[in-house]
């Protein structure tokens, strides 16, 4: 009887501990991004899990409308050291990034004015090749 009671107690304790140390899911990260974005309207999100080292960057495309202002929000998982760097290109020209190399400043959100309608390329990778998991949310700023 003592063994059964001990086993039940141990199971209950493990279930509480397990719920406290669960990993942040992509949905949890997206919820964080929504809070950071404030009153901006959700458009699209990109989920970026990468292993440590120098894997090729994740590349995606987003179609943006002219004369609109967009907010790019990056939410990194707390379980990993990696900070996601997002670079946005108009054709082959870098037009925005959330990491300024010369100053070492990292931003979790940036504003991107779309001067023309079209496809914009997003290149995403983790700073210093560290392992990470992140969600990038594209949102439309209110006018």
mmCIF file with all atom_site columns, C-alpha atoms in Angstrom:
data_model
loop_
_atom_site.group_PDB
_atom_site.id
_atom_site.type_symbol
_atom_site.label_atom_id
_atom_site.label_alt_id
_atom_site.label_comp_id
_atom_site.label_asym_id
_atom_site.label_entity_id
_atom_site.label_seq_id
_atom_site.pdbx_PDB_ins_code
_atom_site.Cartn_x
_atom_site.Cartn_y
_atom_site.Cartn_z
_atom_site.occupancy
_atom_site.B_iso_or_equiv
_atom_site.pdbx_formal_charge
_atom_site.auth_seq_id
_atom_site.auth_comp_id
_atom_site.auth_asym_id
_atom_site.auth_atom_id
_atom_site.pdbx_PDB_model_num
ATOM 1   C CA . UNK A 1 1   ? 0.000  0.000  0.000   1.00 0.00 ? 1   UNK A CA 1
ATOM 2   C CA . UNK A 1 2   ? 2.853  2.397  0.817   1.00 0.00 ? 2   UNK A CA 1
ATOM 3   C CA . UNK A 1 3   ? 4.406  1.697  -2.579  1.00 0.00 ? 3   UNK A CA 1
ATOM 4   C CA . UNK A 1 4   ? 1.178  2.515  -4.390  1.00 0.00 ? 4   UNK A CA 1
ATOM 5   C CA . UNK A 1 5   ? 0.692  5.722  -2.415  1.00 0.00 ? 5   UNK A CA 1
ATOM 6   C CA . UNK A 1 6   ? 4.303  6.702  -3.060  1.00 0.00 ? 6   UNK A CA 1
ATOM 7   C CA . UNK A 1 7   ? 3.910  5.968  -6.781  1.00 0.00 ? 7   UNK A CA 1
ATOM 8   C CA . UNK A 1 8   ? 0.733  8.071  -7.011  1.00 0.00 ? 8   UNK A CA 1
ATOM 9   C CA . UNK A 1 9   ? 2.365  10.973 -5.157  1.00 0.00 ? 9   UNK A CA 1
ATOM 10  C CA . UNK A 1 10  ? 5.441  10.772 -7.358  1.00 0.00 ? 10  UNK A CA 1
ATOM 11  C CA . UNK A 1 11  ? 3.278  10.759 -10.519 1.00 0.00 ? 11  UNK A CA 1
ATOM 12  C CA . UNK A 1 12  ? 1.359  13.823 -9.386  1.00 0.00 ? 12  UNK A CA 1
ATOM 13  C CA . UNK A 1 13  ? 4.565  15.724 -8.584  1.00 0.00 ? 13  UNK A CA 1
ATOM 14  C CA . UNK A 1 14  ? 6.050  14.824 -11.979 1.00 0.00 ? 14  UNK A CA 1
ATOM 15  C CA . UNK A 1 15  ? 2.935  15.999 -13.803 1.00 0.00 ? 15  UNK A CA 1
ATOM 16  C CA . UNK A 1 16  ? 3.196  19.440 -12.156 1.00 0.00 ? 16  UNK A CA 1
ATOM 17  C CA . UNK A 1 17  ? 6.921  19.700 -12.836 1.00 0.00 ? 17  UNK A CA 1
ATOM 18  C CA . UNK A 1 18  ? 6.424  18.628 -16.451 1.00 0.00 ? 18  UNK A CA 1
ATOM 19  C CA . UNK A 1 19  ? 3.867  21.346 -17.066 1.00 0.00 ? 19  UNK A CA 1
ATOM 20  C CA . UNK A 1 20  ? 6.214  24.004 -15.678 1.00 0.00 ? 20  UNK A CA 1
ATOM 21  C CA . UNK A 1 21  ? 9.205  23.083 -17.845 1.00 0.00 ? 21  UNK A CA 1
ATOM 22  C CA . UNK A 1 22  ? 7.463  22.522 -21.158 1.00 0.00 ? 22  UNK A CA 1
ATOM 23  C CA . UNK A 1 23  ? 9.121  24.091 -24.167 1.00 0.00 ? 23  UNK A CA 1
ATOM 24  C CA . UNK A 1 24  ? 7.731  27.218 -25.753 1.00 0.00 ? 24  UNK A CA 1
ATOM 25  C CA . UNK A 1 25  ? 5.671  26.220 -28.753 1.00 0.00 ? 25  UNK A CA 1
ATOM 26  C CA . UNK A 1 26  ? 5.432  28.205 -31.963 1.00 0.00 ? 26  UNK A CA 1
ATOM 27  C CA . UNK A 1 27  ? 1.945  29.264 -30.894 1.00 0.00 ? 27  UNK A CA 1
ATOM 28  C CA . UNK A 1 28  ? 3.305  30.605 -27.574 1.00 0.00 ? 28  UNK A CA 1
ATOM 29  C CA . UNK A 1 29  ? 5.917  32.601 -29.489 1.00 0.00 ? 29  UNK A CA 1
ATOM 30  C CA . UNK A 1 30  ? 3.276  33.890 -31.909 1.00 0.00 ? 30  UNK A CA 1
ATOM 31  C CA . UNK A 1 31  ? 1.155  35.035 -28.957 1.00 0.00 ? 31  UNK A CA 1
ATOM 32  C CA . UNK A 1 32  ? 4.192  36.933 -27.634 1.00 0.00 ? 32  UNK A CA 1
ATOM 33  C CA . UNK A 1 33  ? 4.634  38.559 -31.052 1.00 0.00 ? 33  UNK A CA 1
ATOM 34  C CA . UNK A 1 34  ? 0.994  39.652 -31.096 1.00 0.00 ? 34  UNK A CA 1
ATOM 35  C CA . UNK A 1 35  ? 1.470  41.417 -27.761 1.00 0.00 ? 35  UNK A CA 1
ATOM 36  C CA . UNK A 1 36  ? 4.642  43.157 -28.971 1.00 0.00 ? 36  UNK A CA 1
ATOM 37  C CA . UNK A 1 37  ? 2.935  44.183 -32.246 1.00 0.00 ? 37  UNK A CA 1
ATOM 38  C CA . UNK A 1 38  ? 0.281  46.087 -30.299 1.00 0.00 ? 38  UNK A CA 1
ATOM 39  C CA . UNK A 1 39  ? -2.469 47.468 -32.508 1.00 0.00 ? 39  UNK A CA 1
ATOM 40  C CA . UNK A 1 40  ? -0.877 46.279 -35.765 1.00 0.00 ? 40  UNK A CA 1
ATOM 41  C CA . UNK A 1 41  ? -2.980 43.768 -37.754 1.00 0.00 ? 41  UNK A CA 1
ATOM 42  C CA . UNK A 1 42  ? -1.611 40.254 -38.178 1.00 0.00 ? 42  UNK A CA 1
ATOM 43  C CA . UNK A 1 43  ? -0.768 39.421 -41.801 1.00 0.00 ? 43  UNK A CA 1
ATOM 44  C CA . UNK A 1 44  ? 1.470  36.354 -41.720 1.00 0.00 ? 44  UNK A CA 1
ATOM 45  C CA . UNK A 1 45  ? 4.032  34.499 -39.631 1.00 0.00 ? 45  UNK A CA 1
ATOM 46  C CA . UNK A 1 46  ? 7.190  32.504 -40.277 1.00 0.00 ? 46  UNK A CA 1
ATOM 47  C CA . UNK A 1 47  ? 8.401  29.760 -37.922 1.00 0.00 ? 47  UNK A CA 1
ATOM 48  C CA . UNK A 1 48  ? 12.187 29.394 -37.823 1.00 0.00 ? 48  UNK A CA 1
ATOM 49  C CA . UNK A 1 49  ? 13.855 26.476 -35.992 1.00 0.00 ? 49  UNK A CA 1
ATOM 50  C CA . UNK A 1 50  ? 17.585 26.079 -36.724 1.00 0.00 ? 50  UNK A CA 1
ATOM 51  C CA . UNK A 1 51  ? 20.343 23.902 -35.356 1.00 0.00 ? 51  UNK A CA 1
ATOM 52  C CA . UNK A 1 52  ? 23.655 25.319 -34.165 1.00 0.00 ? 52  UNK A CA 1
ATOM 53  C CA . UNK A 1 53  ? 26.456 25.841 -36.654 1.00 0.00 ? 53  UNK A CA 1
ATOM 54  C CA . UNK A 1 54  ? 26.154 27.507 -40.004 1.00 0.00 ? 54  UNK A CA 1
ATOM 55  C CA . UNK A 1 55  ? 23.085 26.062 -41.698 1.00 0.00 ? 55  UNK A CA 1
ATOM 56  C CA . UNK A 1 56  ? 21.835 27.880 -44.770 1.00 0.00 ? 56  UNK A CA 1
ATOM 57  C CA . UNK A 1 57  ? 19.525 30.757 -43.869 1.00 0.00 ? 57  UNK A CA 1
ATOM 58  C CA . UNK A 1 58  ? 15.771 30.305 -44.076 1.00 0.00 ? 58  UNK A CA 1
ATOM 59  C CA . UNK A 1 59  ? 14.335 32.281 -46.974 1.00 0.00 ? 59  UNK A CA 1
ATOM 60  C CA . UNK A 1 60  ? 10.714 33.330 -47.469 1.00 0.00 ? 60  UNK A CA 1
ATOM 61  C CA . UNK A 1 61  ? 8.790  35.795 -49.564 1.00 0.00 ? 61  UNK A CA 1
ATOM 62  C CA . UNK A 1 62  ? 6.091  38.247 -48.540 1.00 0.00 ? 62  UNK A CA 1
ATOM 63  C CA . UNK A 1 63  ? 3.939  40.315 -50.862 1.00 0.00 ? 63  UNK A CA 1
ATOM 64  C CA . UNK A 1 64  ? 3.568  43.850 -49.531 1.00 0.00 ? 64  UNK A CA 1
ATOM 65  C CA . UNK A 1 65  ? 1.198  46.550 -50.726 1.00 0.00 ? 65  UNK A CA 1
ATOM 66  C CA . UNK A 1 66  ? 2.361  50.022 -51.698 1.00 0.00 ? 66  UNK A CA 1
ATOM 67  C CA . UNK A 1 67  ? 1.915  52.959 -49.303 1.00 0.00 ? 67  UNK A CA 1
ATOM 68  C CA . UNK A 1 68  ? 1.506  50.719 -46.279 1.00 0.00 ? 68  UNK A CA 1
ATOM 69  C CA . UNK A 1 69  ? 3.675  50.471 -43.217 1.00 0.00 ? 69  UNK A CA 1
ATOM 70  C CA . UNK A 1 70  ? 4.463  47.021 -41.863 1.00 0.00 ? 70  UNK A CA 1
ATOM 71  C CA . UNK A 1 71  ? 5.820  45.867 -38.541 1.00 0.00 ? 71  UNK A CA 1
ATOM 72  C CA . UNK A 1 72  ? 8.217  42.914 -38.409 1.00 0.00 ? 72  UNK A CA 1
ATOM 73  C CA . UNK A 1 73  ? 8.219  41.337 -34.932 1.00 0.00 ? 73  UNK A CA 1
ATOM 74  C CA . UNK A 1 74  ? 10.742 38.670 -33.886 1.00 0.00 ? 74  UNK A CA 1
ATOM 75  C CA . UNK A 1 75  ? 10.063 36.416 -30.886 1.00 0.00 ? 75  UNK A CA 1
ATOM 76  C CA . UNK A 1 76  ? 12.924 34.140 -29.864 1.00 0.00 ? 76  UNK A CA 1
ATOM 77  C CA . UNK A 1 77  ? 12.433 31.065 -27.711 1.00 0.00 ? 77  UNK A CA 1
ATOM 78  C CA . UNK A 1 78  ? 13.894 31.412 -24.214 1.00 0.00 ? 78  UNK A CA 1
ATOM 79  C CA . UNK A 1 79  ? 15.134 27.806 -24.362 1.00 0.00 ? 79  UNK A CA 1
ATOM 80  C CA . UNK A 1 80  ? 17.906 28.655 -26.811 1.00 0.00 ? 80  UNK A CA 1
ATOM 81  C CA . UNK A 1 81  ? 20.656 31.261 -26.956 1.00 0.00 ? 81  UNK A CA 1
ATOM 82  C CA . UNK A 1 82  ? 20.060 32.121 -30.600 1.00 0.00 ? 82  UNK A CA 1
ATOM 83  C CA . UNK A 1 83  ? 18.731 35.535 -31.595 1.00 0.00 ? 83  UNK A CA 1
ATOM 84  C CA . UNK A 1 84  ? 17.082 35.525 -35.005 1.00 0.00 ? 84  UNK A CA 1
ATOM 85  C CA . UNK A 1 85  ? 18.349 38.055 -37.506 1.00 0.00 ? 85  UNK A CA 1
ATOM 86  C CA . UNK A 1 86  ? 15.908 39.076 -40.227 1.00 0.00 ? 86  UNK A CA 1
ATOM 87  C CA . UNK A 1 87  ? 17.077 40.781 -43.395 1.00 0.00 ? 87  UNK A CA 1
ATOM 88  C CA . UNK A 1 88  ? 14.512 42.141 -45.855 1.00 0.00 ? 88  UNK A CA 1
ATOM 89  C CA . UNK A 1 89  ? 15.400 42.566 -49.522 1.00 0.00 ? 89  UNK A CA 1
ATOM 90  C CA . UNK A 1 90  ? 13.700 44.417 -52.362 1.00 0.00 ? 90  UNK A CA 1
ATOM 91  C CA . UNK A 1 91  ? 15.030 42.539 -55.400 1.00 0.00 ? 91  UNK A CA 1
ATOM 92  C CA . UNK A 1 92  ? 18.730 42.240 -54.480 1.00 0.00 ? 92  UNK A CA 1
ATOM 93  C CA . UNK A 1 93  ? 19.030 45.308 -52.231 1.00 0.00 ? 93  UNK A CA 1
ATOM 94  C CA . UNK A 1 94  ? 18.948 45.048 -48.424 1.00 0.00 ? 94  UNK A CA 1
ATOM 95  C CA . UNK A 1 95  ? 16.311 47.527 -47.244 1.00 0.00 ? 95  UNK A CA 1
ATOM 96  C CA . UNK A 1 96  ? 15.827 46.607 -43.573 1.00 0.00 ? 96  UNK A CA 1
ATOM 97  C CA . UNK A 1 97  ? 17.228 44.415 -40.812 1.00 0.00 ? 97  UNK A CA 1
ATOM 98  C CA . UNK A 1 98  ? 16.694 43.975 -37.082 1.00 0.00 ? 98  UNK A CA 1
ATOM 99  C CA . UNK A 1 99  ? 20.438 43.737 -36.350 1.00 0.00 ? 99  UNK A CA 1
ATOM 100 C CA . UNK A 1 100 ? 22.903 46.575 -36.891 1.00 0.00 ? 100 UNK A CA 1
ATOM 101 C CA . UNK A 1 101 ? 26.345 45.012 -37.232 1.00 0.00 ? 101 UNK A CA 1
ATOM 102 C CA . UNK A 1 102 ? 28.352 48.207 -36.665 1.00 0.00 ? 102 UNK A CA 1
ATOM 103 C CA . UNK A 1 103 ? 26.715 48.970 -33.303 1.00 0.00 ? 103 UNK A CA 1
ATOM 104 C CA . UNK A 1 104 ? 25.775 45.418 -32.275 1.00 0.00 ? 104 UNK A CA 1
ATOM 105 C CA . UNK A 1 105 ? 22.188 46.585 -31.603 1.00 0.00 ? 105 UNK A CA 1
ATOM 106 C CA . UNK A 1 106 ? 19.448 43.961 -31.874 1.00 0.00 ? 106 UNK A CA 1
ATOM 107 C CA . UNK A 1 107 ? 15.772 44.881 -32.230 1.00 0.00 ? 107 UNK A CA 1
ATOM 108 C CA . UNK A 1 108 ? 12.808 42.590 -31.624 1.00 0.00 ? 108 UNK A CA 1
ATOM 109 C CA . UNK A 1 109 ? 10.615 44.744 -33.883 1.00 0.00 ? 109 UNK A CA 1
ATOM 110 C CA . UNK A 1 110 ? 11.187 47.036 -36.824 1.00 0.00 ? 110 UNK A CA 1
ATOM 111 C CA . UNK A 1 111 ? 8.941  49.128 -39.053 1.00 0.00 ? 111 UNK A CA 1
ATOM 112 C CA . UNK A 1 112 ? 9.082  48.673 -42.808 1.00 0.00 ? 112 UNK A CA 1
ATOM 113 C CA . UNK A 1 113 ? 7.425  51.228 -45.105 1.00 0.00 ? 113 UNK A CA 1
ATOM 114 C CA . UNK A 1 114 ? 6.517  49.577 -48.422 1.00 0.00 ? 114 UNK A CA 1
ATOM 115 C CA . UNK A 1 115 ? 7.353  52.143 -51.099 1.00 0.00 ? 115 UNK A CA 1
ATOM 116 C CA . UNK A 1 116 ? 6.150  49.859 -53.862 1.00 0.00 ? 116 UNK A CA 1
ATOM 117 C CA . UNK A 1 117 ? 3.878  46.857 -54.166 1.00 0.00 ? 117 UNK A CA 1
ATOM 118 C CA . UNK A 1 118 ? 5.619  43.583 -54.776 1.00 0.00 ? 118 UNK A CA 1
ATOM 119 C CA . UNK A 1 119 ? 7.444  40.603 -53.405 1.00 0.00 ? 119 UNK A CA 1
ATOM 120 C CA . UNK A 1 120 ? 9.991  41.185 -50.683 1.00 0.00 ? 120 UNK A CA 1
ATOM 121 C CA . UNK A 1 121 ? 12.459 38.492 -49.680 1.00 0.00 ? 121 UNK A CA 1
ATOM 122 C CA . UNK A 1 122 ? 13.128 37.675 -46.034 1.00 0.00 ? 122 UNK A CA 1
ATOM 123 C CA . UNK A 1 123 ? 16.413 36.017 -45.101 1.00 0.00 ? 123 UNK A CA 1
ATOM 124 C CA . UNK A 1 124 ? 16.507 34.647 -41.546 1.00 0.00 ? 124 UNK A CA 1
ATOM 125 C CA . UNK A 1 125 ? 19.357 33.123 -39.544 1.00 0.00 ? 125 UNK A CA 1
ATOM 126 C CA . UNK A 1 126 ? 20.531 33.016 -35.935 1.00 0.00 ? 126 UNK A CA 1
ATOM 127 C CA . UNK A 1 127 ? 23.245 35.390 -34.731 1.00 0.00 ? 127 UNK A CA 1
ATOM 128 C CA . UNK A 1 128 ? 26.674 33.764 -34.313 1.00 0.00 ? 128 UNK A CA 1
ATOM 129 C CA . UNK A 1 129 ? 25.335 30.427 -35.619 1.00 0.00 ? 129 UNK A CA 1
ATOM 130 C CA . UNK A 1 130 ? 23.717 29.559 -32.283 1.00 0.00 ? 130 UNK A CA 1
ATOM 131 C CA . UNK A 1 131 ? 20.847 27.101 -32.084 1.00 0.00 ? 131 UNK A CA 1
ATOM 132 C CA . UNK A 1 132 ? 17.476 28.740 -31.842 1.00 0.00 ? 132 UNK A CA 1
ATOM 133 C CA . UNK A 1 133 ? 13.776 28.717 -32.443 1.00 0.00 ? 133 UNK A CA 1
ATOM 134 C CA . UNK A 1 134 ? 11.778 31.805 -33.303 1.00 0.00 ? 134 UNK A CA 1
ATOM 135 C CA . UNK A 1 135 ? 8.651  33.161 -34.890 1.00 0.00 ? 135 UNK A CA 1
ATOM 136 C CA . UNK A 1 136 ? 8.614  36.206 -37.138 1.00 0.00 ? 136 UNK A CA 1
ATOM 137 C CA . UNK A 1 137 ? 5.298  38.005 -37.427 1.00 0.00 ? 137 UNK A CA 1
ATOM 138 C CA . UNK A 1 138 ? 4.474  40.364 -40.255 1.00 0.00 ? 138 UNK A CA 1
ATOM 139 C CA . UNK A 1 139 ? 1.787  42.871 -39.296 1.00 0.00 ? 139 UNK A CA 1
ATOM 140 C CA . UNK A 1 140 ? 0.162  45.862 -40.950 1.00 0.00 ? 140 UNK A CA 1
ATOM 141 C CA . UNK A 1 141 ? 0.516  49.121 -39.001 1.00 0.00 ? 141 UNK A CA 1
ATOM 142 C CA . UNK A 1 142 ? -2.679 51.131 -38.625 1.00 0.00 ? 142 UNK A CA 1
ATOM 143 C CA . UNK A 1 143 ? -2.930 54.216 -40.817 1.00 0.00 ? 143 UNK A CA 1
#
